Tab-separated table of C-alpha atoms and ligand atoms in Angstrom:
chain	number	residue	atom	x	y	z
A	1	MET	CA	-4.779	-20.338	-11.460
A	2	ALA	CA	-3.660	-20.824	-7.855
A	3	LEU	CA	-0.128	-19.557	-7.280
A	4	ASN	CA	2.467	-19.690	-4.501
A	5	VAL	CA	2.781	-16.050	-3.494
A	6	LEU	CA	5.215	-14.352	-1.103
A	7	VAL	CA	3.659	-11.242	0.493
A	8	THR	CA	6.209	-9.016	2.215
A	9	GLY	CA	4.664	-6.769	4.853
A	10	GLY	CA	1.586	-8.991	4.838
A	11	ALA	CA	0.918	-8.296	8.523
A	12	GLY	CA	0.511	-4.579	7.836
A	13	TYR	CA	-2.530	-2.526	6.858
A	14	ILE	CA	-2.751	-3.003	3.076
A	15	GLY	CA	-0.707	-6.211	3.034
A	16	SER	CA	-3.068	-8.019	5.399
A	17	HIS	CA	-6.159	-7.091	3.382
A	18	THR	CA	-4.408	-8.373	0.256
A	19	ALA	CA	-3.193	-11.581	1.935
A	20	ARG	CA	-6.755	-12.306	3.007
A	21	GLN	CA	-8.120	-11.817	-0.521
A	22	LEU	CA	-5.327	-13.969	-1.988
A	23	VAL	CA	-6.150	-16.822	0.386
A	24	THR	CA	-9.863	-16.485	-0.365
A	25	ALA	CA	-9.074	-16.671	-4.097
A	26	GLY	CA	-7.255	-19.973	-3.516
A	27	HIS	CA	-3.621	-18.811	-3.690
A	28	ARG	CA	-1.061	-20.297	-1.295
A	29	VAL	CA	0.343	-17.373	0.688
A	30	VAL	CA	3.555	-16.923	2.643
A	31	VAL	CA	3.768	-13.692	4.622
A	32	LEU	CA	7.189	-12.254	5.466
A	33	ASP	CA	6.989	-9.466	8.035
A	34	ASN	CA	9.443	-8.026	10.582
A	35	PHE	CA	6.572	-6.662	12.752
A	36	TYR	CA	7.913	-3.140	12.644
A	37	SER	CA	4.293	-2.015	12.225
A	38	GLY	CA	2.428	-5.238	11.426
A	39	HIS	CA	0.374	-7.528	13.681
A	40	ARG	CA	0.215	-11.324	13.860
A	41	TRP	CA	-3.561	-11.235	14.217
A	42	ALA	CA	-3.885	-9.469	10.862
A	43	VAL	CA	-2.472	-12.429	8.891
A	44	PRO	CA	-4.955	-15.072	7.677
A	45	ASN	CA	-4.603	-18.352	9.573
A	46	SER	CA	-4.116	-20.365	6.422
A	47	ALA	CA	-1.091	-18.283	5.365
A	48	SER	CA	2.398	-19.263	6.494
A	49	LEU	CA	3.890	-16.460	8.551
A	50	ILE	CA	7.624	-15.890	8.726
A	51	GLU	CA	9.176	-13.224	10.940
A	52	GLY	CA	12.068	-11.633	9.106
A	53	ASP	CA	13.341	-8.831	6.945
A	54	VAL	CA	13.220	-8.458	3.167
A	55	ALA	CA	16.867	-7.399	3.281
A	56	ASN	CA	17.855	-10.806	4.658
A	57	GLY	CA	18.789	-12.285	1.289
A	58	GLU	CA	19.573	-15.771	2.561
A	59	LEU	CA	16.248	-16.054	4.392
A	60	VAL	CA	14.302	-14.735	1.399
A	61	LYS	CA	16.023	-17.095	-1.028
A	62	ARG	CA	15.286	-20.035	1.268
A	63	LEU	CA	11.622	-19.012	1.440
A	64	LEU	CA	11.355	-18.611	-2.310
A	65	ARG	CA	12.915	-22.026	-2.841
A	66	ASP	CA	11.104	-23.938	-0.067
A	67	HIS	CA	7.682	-22.580	-0.999
A	68	LYS	CA	8.250	-22.788	-4.768
A	69	THR	CA	7.278	-19.142	-4.968
A	70	GLN	CA	5.884	-17.983	-8.313
A	71	ALA	CA	5.107	-14.328	-7.500
A	72	VAL	CA	6.116	-11.691	-4.962
A	73	ILE	CA	3.892	-8.865	-3.740
A	74	HIS	CA	6.123	-6.358	-1.971
A	75	PHE	CA	4.455	-4.121	0.619
A	76	ALA	CA	7.111	-3.990	3.343
A	77	GLY	CA	8.360	-0.431	3.707
A	78	HIS	CA	8.346	2.681	5.840
A	79	ILE	CA	5.579	5.156	4.984
A	80	VAL	CA	5.822	8.259	7.163
A	81	VAL	CA	6.700	11.222	4.960
A	82	PRO	CA	7.952	13.688	7.659
A	83	GLU	CA	10.099	10.940	9.196
A	84	SER	CA	11.689	10.367	5.788
A	85	VAL	CA	12.742	14.021	5.723
A	86	GLU	CA	14.364	13.741	9.163
A	87	ASN	CA	15.900	10.316	8.634
A	88	PRO	CA	16.356	9.716	4.898
A	89	GLN	CA	18.863	6.893	5.272
A	90	LYS	CA	16.230	4.848	7.092
A	91	TYR	CA	14.021	5.108	3.987
A	92	TYR	CA	16.762	4.464	1.456
A	93	LEU	CA	18.012	1.471	3.457
A	94	ASN	CA	14.669	-0.173	4.093
A	95	ASN	CA	12.603	0.904	1.088
A	96	THR	CA	15.218	1.134	-1.658
A	97	ALA	CA	18.100	-1.161	-0.629
A	98	GLY	CA	15.653	-3.654	0.938
A	99	SER	CA	13.678	-3.795	-2.312
A	100	LEU	CA	16.875	-4.328	-4.315
A	101	SER	CA	17.878	-7.202	-2.068
A	102	LEU	CA	14.437	-8.774	-2.547
A	103	MET	CA	14.644	-8.341	-6.326
A	104	GLN	CA	18.101	-9.914	-6.337
A	105	ALA	CA	16.711	-12.948	-4.479
A	106	CYS	CA	13.909	-13.177	-7.078
A	107	MET	CA	16.460	-13.085	-9.900
A	108	GLU	CA	18.542	-15.825	-8.338
A	109	MET	CA	15.557	-18.053	-7.615
A	110	GLY	CA	13.812	-17.464	-10.955
A	111	VAL	CA	10.729	-15.656	-9.615
A	112	ASP	CA	9.463	-13.671	-12.577
A	113	LYS	CA	6.311	-11.884	-11.322
A	114	PHE	CA	6.663	-8.916	-8.963
A	115	ILE	CA	4.021	-6.469	-7.716
A	116	PHE	CA	5.270	-3.364	-5.953
A	117	SER	CA	3.601	-0.857	-3.617
A	118	SER	CA	4.574	2.457	-5.104
A	119	SER	CA	3.037	5.801	-4.246
A	120	ALA	CA	1.544	8.967	-5.676
A	121	ALA	CA	4.410	10.617	-3.771
A	122	VAL	CA	6.554	9.997	-6.889
A	123	TYR	CA	4.698	12.885	-8.616
A	124	GLY	CA	5.538	15.506	-6.008
A	125	THR	CA	3.298	18.435	-6.906
A	126	PRO	CA	1.884	17.596	-10.351
A	127	GLU	CA	1.239	20.484	-12.740
A	128	VAL	CA	-1.684	18.727	-14.421
A	129	LEU	CA	-4.503	16.964	-12.570
A	130	PRO	CA	-5.637	14.263	-12.521
A	131	ALA	CA	-2.062	12.947	-12.779
A	132	ARG	CA	-1.279	10.438	-15.528
A	133	GLU	CA	1.395	7.777	-15.137
A	134	ASP	CA	3.557	9.507	-17.753
A	135	ALA	CA	3.496	12.845	-15.876
A	136	PRO	CA	6.935	14.036	-14.766
A	137	THR	CA	8.113	12.375	-11.552
A	138	ALA	CA	9.517	14.890	-9.083
A	139	PRO	CA	9.214	13.675	-5.483
A	140	ILE	CA	9.407	16.316	-2.776
A	141	ASN	CA	10.575	14.050	0.029
A	142	PRO	CA	12.906	11.029	0.543
A	143	TYR	CA	9.900	8.716	0.932
A	144	GLY	CA	8.839	9.541	-2.632
A	145	TRP	CA	12.405	9.172	-3.921
A	146	SER	CA	12.798	5.811	-2.194
A	147	LYS	CA	9.715	4.560	-4.081
A	148	LEU	CA	10.729	6.116	-7.396
A	149	MET	CA	14.213	4.586	-7.228
A	150	THR	CA	12.619	1.194	-6.670
A	151	GLU	CA	10.476	1.725	-9.767
A	152	TRP	CA	13.655	2.536	-11.732
A	153	MET	CA	15.380	-0.617	-10.512
A	154	LEU	CA	12.364	-2.707	-11.481
A	155	ARG	CA	12.290	-1.136	-14.933
A	156	ASP	CA	15.982	-1.869	-15.537
A	157	LEU	CA	15.813	-5.430	-14.220
A	158	ALA	CA	12.772	-6.156	-16.356
A	159	THR	CA	14.574	-4.752	-19.419
A	160	SER	CA	17.704	-6.816	-18.795
A	161	ARG	CA	15.774	-10.025	-18.103
A	162	LYS	CA	13.652	-9.555	-21.194
A	163	LEU	CA	16.863	-9.553	-23.220
A	164	ASP	CA	17.899	-12.752	-21.426
A	165	SER	CA	14.587	-14.387	-22.108
A	166	ALA	CA	14.667	-17.249	-24.553
A	167	ARG	CA	11.126	-16.526	-25.671
A	168	SER	CA	10.981	-15.449	-29.315
A	169	ASP	CA	7.773	-13.395	-28.843
A	170	GLY	CA	9.587	-10.960	-26.552
A	171	GLN	CA	7.267	-11.839	-23.661
A	172	GLY	CA	8.287	-13.659	-20.514
A	173	GLY	CA	11.268	-12.923	-18.310
A	174	PHE	CA	11.018	-10.830	-15.144
A	175	ARG	CA	7.939	-8.595	-15.206
A	176	TYR	CA	6.403	-6.261	-12.658
A	177	VAL	CA	3.397	-4.083	-11.907
A	178	ALA	CA	4.089	-1.007	-9.760
A	179	LEU	CA	0.869	0.328	-8.258
A	180	ARG	CA	1.051	4.003	-7.365
A	181	TYR	CA	-1.292	4.286	-4.397
A	182	PHE	CA	-3.161	7.495	-3.765
A	183	ASN	CA	-4.785	7.986	-0.319
A	184	VAL	CA	-5.643	4.595	1.110
A	185	ALA	CA	-8.237	4.531	3.881
A	186	GLY	CA	-11.119	2.592	5.399
A	187	ALA	CA	-11.332	-0.892	6.845
A	188	SER	CA	-12.755	-4.253	5.807
A	189	ILE	CA	-16.494	-4.232	5.228
A	190	ASP	CA	-16.942	-7.064	7.776
A	191	GLY	CA	-15.160	-4.980	10.424
A	192	SER	CA	-12.434	-7.525	11.166
A	193	LEU	CA	-9.386	-5.803	9.628
A	194	GLY	CA	-8.221	-2.218	9.531
A	195	GLN	CA	-5.405	0.187	10.183
A	196	ALA	CA	-3.823	-0.352	13.591
A	197	THR	CA	-0.686	1.729	13.208
A	198	PRO	CA	0.089	3.574	16.447
A	199	GLU	CA	0.493	7.372	16.205
A	200	ALA	CA	-1.097	7.418	12.765
A	201	THR	CA	-0.995	10.705	10.884
A	202	HIS	CA	-3.413	10.032	8.032
A	203	LEU	CA	-6.478	12.243	7.900
A	204	ILE	CA	-9.327	9.705	8.009
A	205	LYS	CA	-7.667	7.650	10.762
A	206	VAL	CA	-6.982	10.809	12.786
A	207	ALA	CA	-10.580	12.033	12.333
A	208	CYS	CA	-11.983	8.653	13.438
A	209	GLU	CA	-9.728	8.682	16.505
A	210	ALA	CA	-11.109	12.121	17.357
A	211	ALA	CA	-14.686	10.897	16.860
A	212	CYS	CA	-13.961	8.005	19.251
A	213	GLY	CA	-12.486	10.307	21.905
A	214	LYS	CA	-8.947	8.977	21.418
A	215	ARG	CA	-7.655	12.465	20.665
A	216	ASP	CA	-8.906	15.966	21.427
A	217	GLY	CA	-9.714	16.947	17.865
A	218	VAL	CA	-8.248	17.478	14.426
A	219	THR	CA	-6.077	20.292	13.155
A	220	VAL	CA	-6.594	21.215	9.497
A	221	PHE	CA	-3.181	21.817	7.935
A	222	GLY	CA	-4.026	24.947	5.975
A	223	ASP	CA	-7.273	26.437	4.682
A	224	ASP	CA	-5.732	28.975	2.316
A	225	TYR	CA	-5.026	26.692	-0.644
A	226	ASP	CA	-6.307	27.491	-4.115
A	227	THR	CA	-9.190	24.975	-3.875
A	228	ALA	CA	-12.948	25.495	-3.556
A	229	ASP	CA	-12.979	25.517	0.266
A	230	GLY	CA	-9.290	26.339	0.755
A	231	THR	CA	-8.322	22.876	2.093
A	232	CYS	CA	-6.282	20.204	0.276
A	233	ILE	CA	-7.896	17.687	-2.053
A	234	ARG	CA	-6.960	13.988	-2.147
A	235	ASP	CA	-8.133	10.888	-4.016
A	236	TYR	CA	-9.224	8.473	-1.243
A	237	ILE	CA	-9.421	4.778	-2.140
A	238	HIS	CA	-10.950	2.028	0.009
A	239	VAL	CA	-8.350	-0.476	1.219
A	240	GLU	CA	-10.322	-3.492	-0.046
A	241	ASP	CA	-10.507	-2.028	-3.562
A	242	LEU	CA	-6.774	-1.375	-3.445
A	243	ALA	CA	-6.127	-4.943	-2.251
A	244	ARG	CA	-8.260	-6.249	-5.131
A	245	ALA	CA	-6.070	-4.330	-7.592
A	246	HIS	CA	-3.114	-6.476	-6.467
A	247	LEU	CA	-5.025	-9.656	-7.279
A	248	ALA	CA	-5.943	-8.215	-10.671
A	249	ALA	CA	-2.265	-7.355	-11.255
A	250	LEU	CA	-1.305	-10.921	-10.360
A	251	ASP	CA	-3.813	-12.317	-12.866
A	252	TYR	CA	-2.481	-9.871	-15.451
A	253	LEU	CA	1.150	-10.954	-15.004
A	254	THR	CA	0.142	-14.616	-14.942
A	255	ALA	CA	-1.518	-14.086	-18.320
A	256	ASP	CA	1.881	-12.843	-19.643
A	257	GLY	CA	1.057	-9.148	-19.262
A	258	LYS	CA	4.026	-6.833	-19.755
A	259	SER	CA	5.471	-4.607	-17.042
A	260	GLU	CA	3.272	-1.657	-16.093
A	261	ILE	CA	3.127	1.316	-13.738
A	262	LEU	CA	-0.461	2.061	-12.751
A	263	ASN	CA	-2.172	4.733	-10.696
A	264	CYS	CA	-4.442	3.300	-8.048
A	265	GLY	CA	-7.164	5.697	-7.002
A	266	TYR	CA	-10.741	6.505	-8.019
A	267	GLY	CA	-9.972	9.531	-10.169
A	268	HIS	CA	-11.693	12.206	-8.111
A	269	GLY	CA	-10.961	13.918	-4.837
A	270	PHE	CA	-12.429	15.306	-1.637
A	271	SER	CA	-11.212	18.222	0.433
A	272	VAL	CA	-10.034	17.925	4.037
A	273	SER	CA	-13.176	19.792	5.152
A	274	GLU	CA	-15.435	17.424	3.203
A	275	VAL	CA	-13.747	14.423	4.818
A	276	LEU	CA	-14.068	15.876	8.320
A	277	ASN	CA	-17.751	16.663	7.756
A	278	GLN	CA	-18.329	13.123	6.538
A	279	VAL	CA	-16.697	11.595	9.629
A	280	ARG	CA	-18.661	13.945	11.909
A	281	GLN	CA	-21.899	12.962	10.174
A	282	ILE	CA	-21.229	9.213	10.244
A	283	SER	CA	-20.050	9.135	13.851
A	284	GLY	CA	-22.633	11.618	15.112
A	285	VAL	CA	-19.802	13.248	17.089
A	286	ASP	CA	-19.089	16.925	16.658
A	287	PHE	CA	-15.360	16.639	17.444
A	288	ALA	CA	-13.244	19.782	17.587
A	289	VAL	CA	-11.688	21.002	14.351
A	290	THR	CA	-8.983	23.665	14.541
A	291	MET	CA	-7.560	25.589	11.595
A	292	GLY	CA	-3.773	25.366	11.588
A	293	SER	CA	-0.937	26.318	9.305
A	294	ARG	CA	0.143	24.435	6.202
A	295	ARG	CA	2.126	21.213	6.617
A	296	ALA	CA	5.424	21.157	4.714
A	297	GLY	CA	5.355	19.081	1.542
A	298	ASP	CA	1.575	18.947	1.045
A	299	PRO	CA	0.488	19.413	-2.578
A	300	PRO	CA	-2.777	21.417	-2.765
A	301	ALA	CA	-4.497	18.668	-4.751
A	302	LEU	CA	-3.599	15.151	-5.840
A	303	THR	CA	-5.928	12.993	-7.899
A	304	ALA	CA	-5.284	10.020	-10.156
A	305	ASP	CA	-5.939	9.653	-13.852
A	306	VAL	CA	-7.216	6.065	-13.779
A	307	THR	CA	-7.588	5.461	-17.518
A	308	ARG	CA	-4.588	3.151	-17.693
A	309	ILE	CA	-5.442	0.823	-14.799
A	310	HIS	CA	-8.909	0.252	-16.249
A	311	GLU	CA	-7.399	-0.477	-19.678
A	312	VAL	CA	-4.840	-2.929	-18.343
A	313	LEU	CA	-6.377	-4.722	-15.356
A	314	ASP	CA	-9.678	-6.478	-14.874
A	315	TRP	CA	-10.455	-4.318	-11.832
A	316	THR	CA	-13.791	-2.875	-10.805
A	317	PRO	CA	-13.828	-0.863	-7.571
A	318	GLN	CA	-16.680	-1.832	-5.259
A	319	HIS	CA	-16.532	0.810	-2.529
A	320	GLN	CA	-16.111	4.024	-4.478
A	321	ASP	CA	-17.905	6.101	-1.883
A	322	LEU	CA	-16.393	8.419	0.733
A	323	ALA	CA	-19.212	7.499	3.136
A	324	VAL	CA	-18.295	3.786	2.948
A	325	ILE	CA	-14.610	4.581	3.465
A	326	CYS	CA	-15.339	6.727	6.526
A	327	ARG	CA	-18.036	4.406	7.928
A	328	THR	CA	-15.741	1.346	7.839
A	329	ALA	CA	-12.782	3.324	9.232
A	330	HIS	CA	-14.955	4.611	12.077
A	331	ALA	CA	-16.426	1.166	12.873
A	332	TRP	CA	-12.920	-0.274	13.010
A	333	GLU	CA	-11.710	2.516	15.274
A	334	LYS	CA	-14.693	2.174	17.590
A	335	GLU	CA	-15.118	-1.612	17.799
A	336	GLY	CA	-12.920	-3.731	15.565
A	337	MET	CA	-9.432	-2.698	16.574
A	338	SER	CA	-9.858	-3.242	20.306
A	339	LYS	CA	-11.311	-6.722	19.744
A	340	ARG	CA	-8.322	-7.648	17.595
A	341	SER	CA	-5.734	-6.245	19.998
A	342	GLU	CA	-7.175	-8.427	22.756
A	343	THR	CA	-6.400	-11.531	20.703
A	344	THR	CA	-3.097	-12.628	22.212
A	345	ALA	CA	-3.330	-16.425	21.988
A	346	PRO	CA	-0.609	-17.946	19.779
A	347	SER	CA	-2.057	-18.980	16.447
A	348	ALA	CA	-1.167	-21.626	13.887
A	349	HIS	CA	1.314	-19.107	12.410
A	350	TRP	CA	3.793	-19.711	15.197
A	351	LEU	CA	4.065	-23.321	14.181
A	352	SER	CA	4.566	-22.524	10.519
A	353	SER	CA	7.362	-20.053	11.295
A	354	LEU	CA	9.121	-22.603	13.487
A	355	LEU	CA	8.924	-25.133	10.720
A	356	VAL	CA	10.352	-22.947	8.012
A	357	ILE	CA	13.125	-20.910	9.625
B	401	LIG	N1	-4.415	16.558	7.128
B	401	LIG	C1	-4.877	17.487	8.029
B	401	LIG	N2	-4.827	17.169	9.348
B	401	LIG	C2	-4.356	15.966	9.808
B	401	LIG	C3	-3.889	15.025	8.867
B	401	LIG	C4	-3.933	15.359	7.530
B	401	LIG	O1	-5.315	18.578	7.663
B	401	LIG	O2	-4.312	15.761	11.027
B	401	LIG	C5	-4.483	16.888	5.695
B	401	LIG	C6	-3.112	16.938	5.036
B	401	LIG	O3	-2.517	18.190	5.208
B	401	LIG	C7	-3.461	16.608	3.594
B	401	LIG	C8	-4.666	15.670	3.715
B	401	LIG	O4	-5.178	15.864	5.025
B	401	LIG	O5	-3.875	17.750	2.942
B	401	LIG	C9	-4.288	14.215	3.576
B	401	LIG	O6	-3.183	13.961	4.422
B	401	LIG	P1	-2.725	12.503	4.822
B	401	LIG	O7	-1.623	12.643	5.825
B	401	LIG	O8	-3.906	11.685	5.185
B	401	LIG	O9	-2.165	11.886	3.477
B	401	LIG	P2	-1.095	12.499	2.450
B	401	LIG	O10	-1.880	13.040	1.307
B	401	LIG	O11	-0.109	13.383	3.081
B	401	LIG	O12	-0.262	11.185	2.115
B	401	LIG	C10	-0.598	10.343	1.096
B	401	LIG	C11	-0.008	8.980	1.338
B	401	LIG	C12	1.473	9.055	1.308
B	401	LIG	C13	1.913	9.691	0.009
B	401	LIG	C14	1.249	11.034	-0.190
B	401	LIG	C15	1.573	11.612	-1.529
B	401	LIG	O13	-0.435	8.487	2.587
B	401	LIG	O14	2.003	7.741	1.415
B	401	LIG	O15	-0.142	10.883	-0.116
B	401	LIG	O16	1.285	12.970	-1.525
B	401	LIG	F1	3.235	9.883	0.030
């Protein structure tokens, strides 16, 4: 069923991949983005693009009303963990208070389906791996807390609105799916979309920049962890598979699915050294790798138990292969991103934003 969907942060890395898949699936998409880290060129032409902030309640309510919005997918948020330690209020204001403001607008305008970008950062350093959704949540930085608090608010709103619901079967009312992302990486298979965040810190992006000569090399943050090769292990998921999980979550909520929190990864991990070797092999560039000291707040290993997401959603990953993740990330870094950045001509989006605001 085609829906009217508001995508906050739809000009960003994961949001733009999801907006594209939503449009392709026939949904009518409105993107709300303040361009803190997003790009106009990343938004599909057939989506309406509105420049603005999720915390602007009046704007959001107008959008929800004017576009007869039926579901919200909420990506907009800050994502840099060390920055959240230095400037926690920035994260609580934008990620937590901004999300609350958006939820409030949904309540007032009767939008009952909400999909939220949560993070594996809510687990902190899990004692048992792979981590299940019911593992204790114990974030180790304000970024993780800002996401966890948003999950709590969603839970409580969904509980209160279920009580309000007139439906005798206990279904209906405000419902949400919070997707706890593990390590998102890669770029679109067709090479036209990818991560364009300046001063990125994520491993695969950094390694691809090094392979393309955009930085001198890569420093490994610690090789004395209790893992097979001493470097940290993460569960890397291709961005297009992650985007597809949002569409599956939308179908699930549309079919009256109840609120859920779901891990979004592949269920197995690779070490930092394995990732760097893969990028070296794919690029054919033997970029410099330096062993450095541990980075504060890094858990030695973080992998997802993905039993629940496969039980609940109709979601089949299509790019479950570190080589595909690294190959697409490298192609984007080498070719795709520069082509996109050169696109400066105003697009149809400008017109749609003038019409709506
Ligand atoms: N790493 C390096 N060198 C680099 C960059 C990263 O050795 O230049 C290592 C890190 O120390 C870590 C691994 O590569 O062991 C992955 O690091 P990333 O920065 O790519 O990703 P994180 O695992 O730190 O972050 C991810 C998500 C966050 C989330 C976090 C939860 O991107 O949003 O997992 O732990 F909060």
